[in-house]
Amino acid sequence: MNTQFSVSIHILTLLATEKEPVSSQYIADSINSNATLVRKLCRYLRNGQIIQSSQGISGYRLARPASEINLGDVYQLIFAETSHFAKIHKDTNPQCYVGKHISQTLDSIFNEVDETIINKLNTYTIQGVIERF
């Protein structure tokens, strides 16, 4: 698993603690990363209607209260392209008994794991993250 999920939570938590819109550079400084990564993740979060940015107003802000943003929604946005918490290797040997069945079997198992992860993450909000500080 990469760090995009935890960085996205960092971004949202930072935005929740700020009263005014926040620039990608300000966020990058908090993460100790670069603004390009921040803009990429903010694109996912904006497309998922979790954050907002407006023309003429520099920066990002939450689209709804931190108490209404659950970590399950963030997880699903970040991993939408991979569809699982872990990638399944492809192009296995169809002549091999294991190679023939492993992808489909792991896909089923990983679906169950993802569902469990999402259900648990849905019990946490960005506000709850802040309250743990």
PDB file of C-alpha atoms in Angstrom:
ATOM      1  CA  MET A   1       0.000   0.000   0.000  1.00  0.00           C
ATOM      2  CA  ASN A   2       1.342   3.433  -0.853  1.00  0.00           C
ATOM      3  CA  THR A   3       1.121   6.566   1.271  1.00  0.00           C
ATOM      4  CA  GLN A   4      -1.546   8.371  -0.767  1.00  0.00           C
ATOM      5  CA  PHE A   5      -4.282   7.409   1.697  1.00  0.00           C
ATOM      6  CA  SER A   6      -2.455   8.693   4.772  1.00  0.00           C
ATOM      7  CA  VAL A   7      -1.330  11.831   2.925  1.00  0.00           C
ATOM      8  CA  SER A   8      -4.939  12.465   1.864  1.00  0.00           C
ATOM      9  CA  ILE A   9      -6.048  12.198   5.489  1.00  0.00           C
ATOM     10  CA  HIS A  10      -3.237  14.614   6.420  1.00  0.00           C
ATOM     11  CA  ILE A  11      -4.492  17.072   3.780  1.00  0.00           C
ATOM     12  CA  LEU A  12      -8.090  16.853   4.965  1.00  0.00           C
ATOM     13  CA  THR A  13      -7.107  17.186   8.607  1.00  0.00           C
ATOM     14  CA  LEU A  14      -5.020  20.253   7.813  1.00  0.00           C
ATOM     15  CA  LEU A  15      -7.882  21.822   5.845  1.00  0.00           C
ATOM     16  CA  ALA A  16     -10.249  21.122   8.744  1.00  0.00           C
ATOM     17  CA  THR A  17      -8.021  23.102  11.094  1.00  0.00           C
ATOM     18  CA  GLU A  18      -7.763  26.158   8.819  1.00  0.00           C
ATOM     19  CA  LYS A  19     -10.417  28.874   8.527  1.00  0.00           C
ATOM     20  CA  GLU A  20      -9.351  30.142   5.096  1.00  0.00           C
ATOM     21  CA  PRO A  21      -8.548  28.271   1.855  1.00  0.00           C
ATOM     22  CA  VAL A  22      -5.072  26.743   1.908  1.00  0.00           C
ATOM     23  CA  SER A  23      -2.558  26.683  -0.976  1.00  0.00           C
ATOM     24  CA  SER A  24      -1.017  23.487  -2.308  1.00  0.00           C
ATOM     25  CA  GLN A  25       2.408  24.780  -1.241  1.00  0.00           C
ATOM     26  CA  TYR A  26       1.212  25.320   2.340  1.00  0.00           C
ATOM     27  CA  ILE A  27      -0.134  21.751   2.377  1.00  0.00           C
ATOM     28  CA  ALA A  28       3.092  20.430   0.816  1.00  0.00           C
ATOM     29  CA  ASP A  29       5.122  22.126   3.542  1.00  0.00           C
ATOM     30  CA  SER A  30       3.022  20.409   6.214  1.00  0.00           C
ATOM     31  CA  ILE A  31       3.417  17.010   4.545  1.00  0.00           C
ATOM     32  CA  ASN A  32       7.084  17.679   3.822  1.00  0.00           C
ATOM     33  CA  SER A  33       6.486  16.802   0.184  1.00  0.00           C
ATOM     34  CA  ASN A  34       5.976  18.682  -3.061  1.00  0.00           C
ATOM     35  CA  ALA A  35       3.016  20.668  -4.336  1.00  0.00           C
ATOM     36  CA  THR A  36       2.661  18.426  -7.405  1.00  0.00           C
ATOM     37  CA  LEU A  37       1.716  15.426  -5.250  1.00  0.00           C
ATOM     38  CA  VAL A  38      -0.664  17.620  -3.261  1.00  0.00           C
ATOM     39  CA  ARG A  39      -2.417  18.853  -6.409  1.00  0.00           C
ATOM     40  CA  LYS A  40      -2.775  15.263  -7.668  1.00  0.00           C
ATOM     41  CA  LEU A  41      -4.384  14.092  -4.437  1.00  0.00           C
ATOM     42  CA  CYS A  42      -6.507  17.229  -4.213  1.00  0.00           C
ATOM     43  CA  ARG A  43      -7.842  16.443  -7.690  1.00  0.00           C
ATOM     44  CA  TYR A  44      -9.122  13.071  -6.400  1.00  0.00           C
ATOM     45  CA  LEU A  45     -10.597  14.708  -3.312  1.00  0.00           C
ATOM     46  CA  ARG A  46     -12.208  17.504  -5.340  1.00  0.00           C
ATOM     47  CA  ASN A  47     -13.669  15.037  -7.856  1.00  0.00           C
ATOM     48  CA  GLY A  48     -15.088  13.121  -4.898  1.00  0.00           C
ATOM     49  CA  GLN A  49     -16.663  16.358  -3.613  1.00  0.00           C
ATOM     50  CA  ILE A  50     -14.726  16.189  -0.351  1.00  0.00           C
ATOM     51  CA  ILE A  51     -12.821  19.432  -0.937  1.00  0.00           C
ATOM     52  CA  GLN A  52     -13.432  22.561  -2.985  1.00  0.00           C
ATOM     53  CA  SER A  53     -11.328  25.021  -4.896  1.00  0.00           C
ATOM     54  CA  SER A  54     -12.718  28.025  -6.727  1.00  0.00           C
ATOM     55  CA  GLN A  55     -11.448  30.166  -9.550  1.00  0.00           C
ATOM     56  CA  GLY A  56     -10.224  33.471  -8.237  1.00  0.00           C
ATOM     57  CA  ILE A  57      -9.804  32.041  -4.739  1.00  0.00           C
ATOM     58  CA  SER A  58      -6.389  30.551  -4.228  1.00  0.00           C
ATOM     59  CA  GLY A  59      -6.387  27.321  -2.282  1.00  0.00           C
ATOM     60  CA  TYR A  60      -8.472  24.424  -1.064  1.00  0.00           C
ATOM     61  CA  ARG A  61     -11.066  24.022   1.665  1.00  0.00           C
ATOM     62  CA  LEU A  62     -13.361  21.254   2.861  1.00  0.00           C
ATOM     63  CA  ALA A  63     -16.613  20.872   0.935  1.00  0.00           C
ATOM     64  CA  ARG A  64     -18.468  19.775   4.078  1.00  0.00           C
ATOM     65  CA  PRO A  65     -17.833  19.648   7.816  1.00  0.00           C
ATOM     66  CA  ALA A  66     -14.987  17.421   9.029  1.00  0.00           C
ATOM     67  CA  SER A  67     -17.527  15.450  11.072  1.00  0.00           C
ATOM     68  CA  GLU A  68     -19.229  14.400   7.817  1.00  0.00           C
ATOM     69  CA  ILE A  69     -16.104  13.159   6.022  1.00  0.00           C
ATOM     70  CA  ASN A  70     -15.434   9.542   6.859  1.00  0.00           C
ATOM     71  CA  LEU A  71     -12.194   7.763   6.125  1.00  0.00           C
ATOM     72  CA  GLY A  72     -13.985   5.043   4.142  1.00  0.00           C
ATOM     73  CA  ASP A  73     -14.985   7.603   1.509  1.00  0.00           C
ATOM     74  CA  VAL A  74     -11.401   8.833   1.280  1.00  0.00           C
ATOM     75  CA  TYR A  75     -10.084   5.259   1.000  1.00  0.00           C
ATOM     76  CA  GLN A  76     -12.483   4.474  -1.847  1.00  0.00           C
ATOM     77  CA  LEU A  77     -11.497   7.620  -3.744  1.00  0.00           C
ATOM     78  CA  ILE A  78      -7.791   6.957  -3.444  1.00  0.00           C
ATOM     79  CA  PHE A  79      -8.010   3.274  -4.343  1.00  0.00           C
ATOM     80  CA  ALA A  80     -10.756   3.559  -6.987  1.00  0.00           C
ATOM     81  CA  GLU A  81      -8.307   2.847  -9.809  1.00  0.00           C
ATOM     82  CA  THR A  82      -6.714  -0.198  -8.202  1.00  0.00           C
ATOM     83  CA  SER A  83      -9.982  -1.536  -6.742  1.00  0.00           C
ATOM     84  CA  HIS A  84      -8.174  -3.331  -3.899  1.00  0.00           C
ATOM     85  CA  PHE A  85      -5.907  -2.538  -0.979  1.00  0.00           C
ATOM     86  CA  ALA A  86      -3.287  -4.615  -2.820  1.00  0.00           C
ATOM     87  CA  LYS A  87      -2.695  -5.229  -6.510  1.00  0.00           C
ATOM     88  CA  ILE A  88      -3.126  -8.703  -7.945  1.00  0.00           C
ATOM     89  CA  HIS A  89      -0.419  -9.861 -10.299  1.00  0.00           C
ATOM     90  CA  LYS A  90      -1.694 -10.729 -13.775  1.00  0.00           C
ATOM     91  CA  ASP A  91      -0.474 -12.776 -16.725  1.00  0.00           C
ATOM     92  CA  THR A  92      -0.081 -15.965 -14.739  1.00  0.00           C
ATOM     93  CA  ASN A  93       0.530 -19.254 -16.511  1.00  0.00           C
ATOM     94  CA  PRO A  94      -2.873 -20.713 -17.486  1.00  0.00           C
ATOM     95  CA  GLN A  95      -1.252 -24.150 -17.895  1.00  0.00           C
ATOM     96  CA  CYS A  96      -0.337 -24.180 -14.192  1.00  0.00           C
ATOM     97  CA  TYR A  97      -3.070 -25.224 -11.742  1.00  0.00           C
ATOM     98  CA  VAL A  98      -2.209 -22.390  -9.323  1.00  0.00           C
ATOM     99  CA  GLY A  99      -1.551 -19.864 -12.093  1.00  0.00           C
ATOM    100  CA  LYS A 100      -4.943 -20.632 -13.623  1.00  0.00           C
ATOM    101  CA  HIS A 101      -6.881 -19.937 -10.404  1.00  0.00           C
ATOM    102  CA  ILE A 102      -4.861 -17.536  -8.264  1.00  0.00           C
ATOM    103  CA  SER A 103      -6.037 -14.188  -9.700  1.00  0.00           C
ATOM    104  CA  GLN A 104      -9.741 -14.990  -9.417  1.00  0.00           C
ATOM    105  CA  THR A 105      -9.294 -16.458  -5.935  1.00  0.00           C
ATOM    106  CA  LEU A 106      -7.285 -13.487  -4.660  1.00  0.00           C
ATOM    107  CA  ASP A 107      -9.792 -11.091  -6.224  1.00  0.00           C
ATOM    108  CA  SER A 108     -12.568 -12.693  -4.173  1.00  0.00           C
ATOM    109  CA  ILE A 109     -10.518 -12.635  -0.960  1.00  0.00           C
ATOM    110  CA  PHE A 110      -9.352  -9.054  -1.528  1.00  0.00           C
ATOM    111  CA  ASN A 111     -12.966  -7.942  -2.134  1.00  0.00           C
ATOM    112  CA  GLU A 112     -13.883  -9.298   1.292  1.00  0.00           C
ATOM    113  CA  VAL A 113     -10.885  -7.603   2.904  1.00  0.00           C
ATOM    114  CA  ASP A 114     -11.666  -4.296   1.181  1.00  0.00           C
ATOM    115  CA  GLU A 115     -15.255  -4.450   2.406  1.00  0.00           C
ATOM    116  CA  THR A 116     -14.048  -5.039   5.965  1.00  0.00           C
ATOM    117  CA  ILE A 117     -11.530  -2.193   5.717  1.00  0.00           C
ATOM    118  CA  ILE A 118     -14.112   0.229   4.313  1.00  0.00           C
ATOM    119  CA  ASN A 119     -16.707  -0.697   6.941  1.00  0.00           C
ATOM    120  CA  LYS A 120     -14.196  -0.050   9.716  1.00  0.00           C
ATOM    121  CA  LEU A 121     -12.916   3.186   8.154  1.00  0.00           C
ATOM    122  CA  ASN A 122     -16.512   4.403   7.852  1.00  0.00           C
ATOM    123  CA  THR A 123     -16.590   4.567  11.658  1.00  0.00           C
ATOM    124  CA  TYR A 124     -13.876   7.267  11.653  1.00  0.00           C
ATOM    125  CA  THR A 125     -14.194  10.879  10.510  1.00  0.00           C
ATOM    126  CA  ILE A 126     -11.704  13.661   9.911  1.00  0.00           C
ATOM    127  CA  GLN A 127     -13.112  15.355  13.018  1.00  0.00           C
ATOM    128  CA  GLY A 128     -12.405  12.161  14.944  1.00  0.00           C
ATOM    129  CA  VAL A 129      -8.816  12.213  13.704  1.00  0.00           C
ATOM    130  CA  ILE A 130      -8.410  15.760  15.025  1.00  0.00           C
ATOM    131  CA  GLU A 131      -9.912  14.797  18.373  1.00  0.00           C
ATOM    132  CA  ARG A 132      -7.208  12.135  18.805  1.00  0.00           C
ATOM    133  CA  PHE A 133      -4.440  14.761  18.767  1.00  0.00           C
TER     134      PHE A 133
END
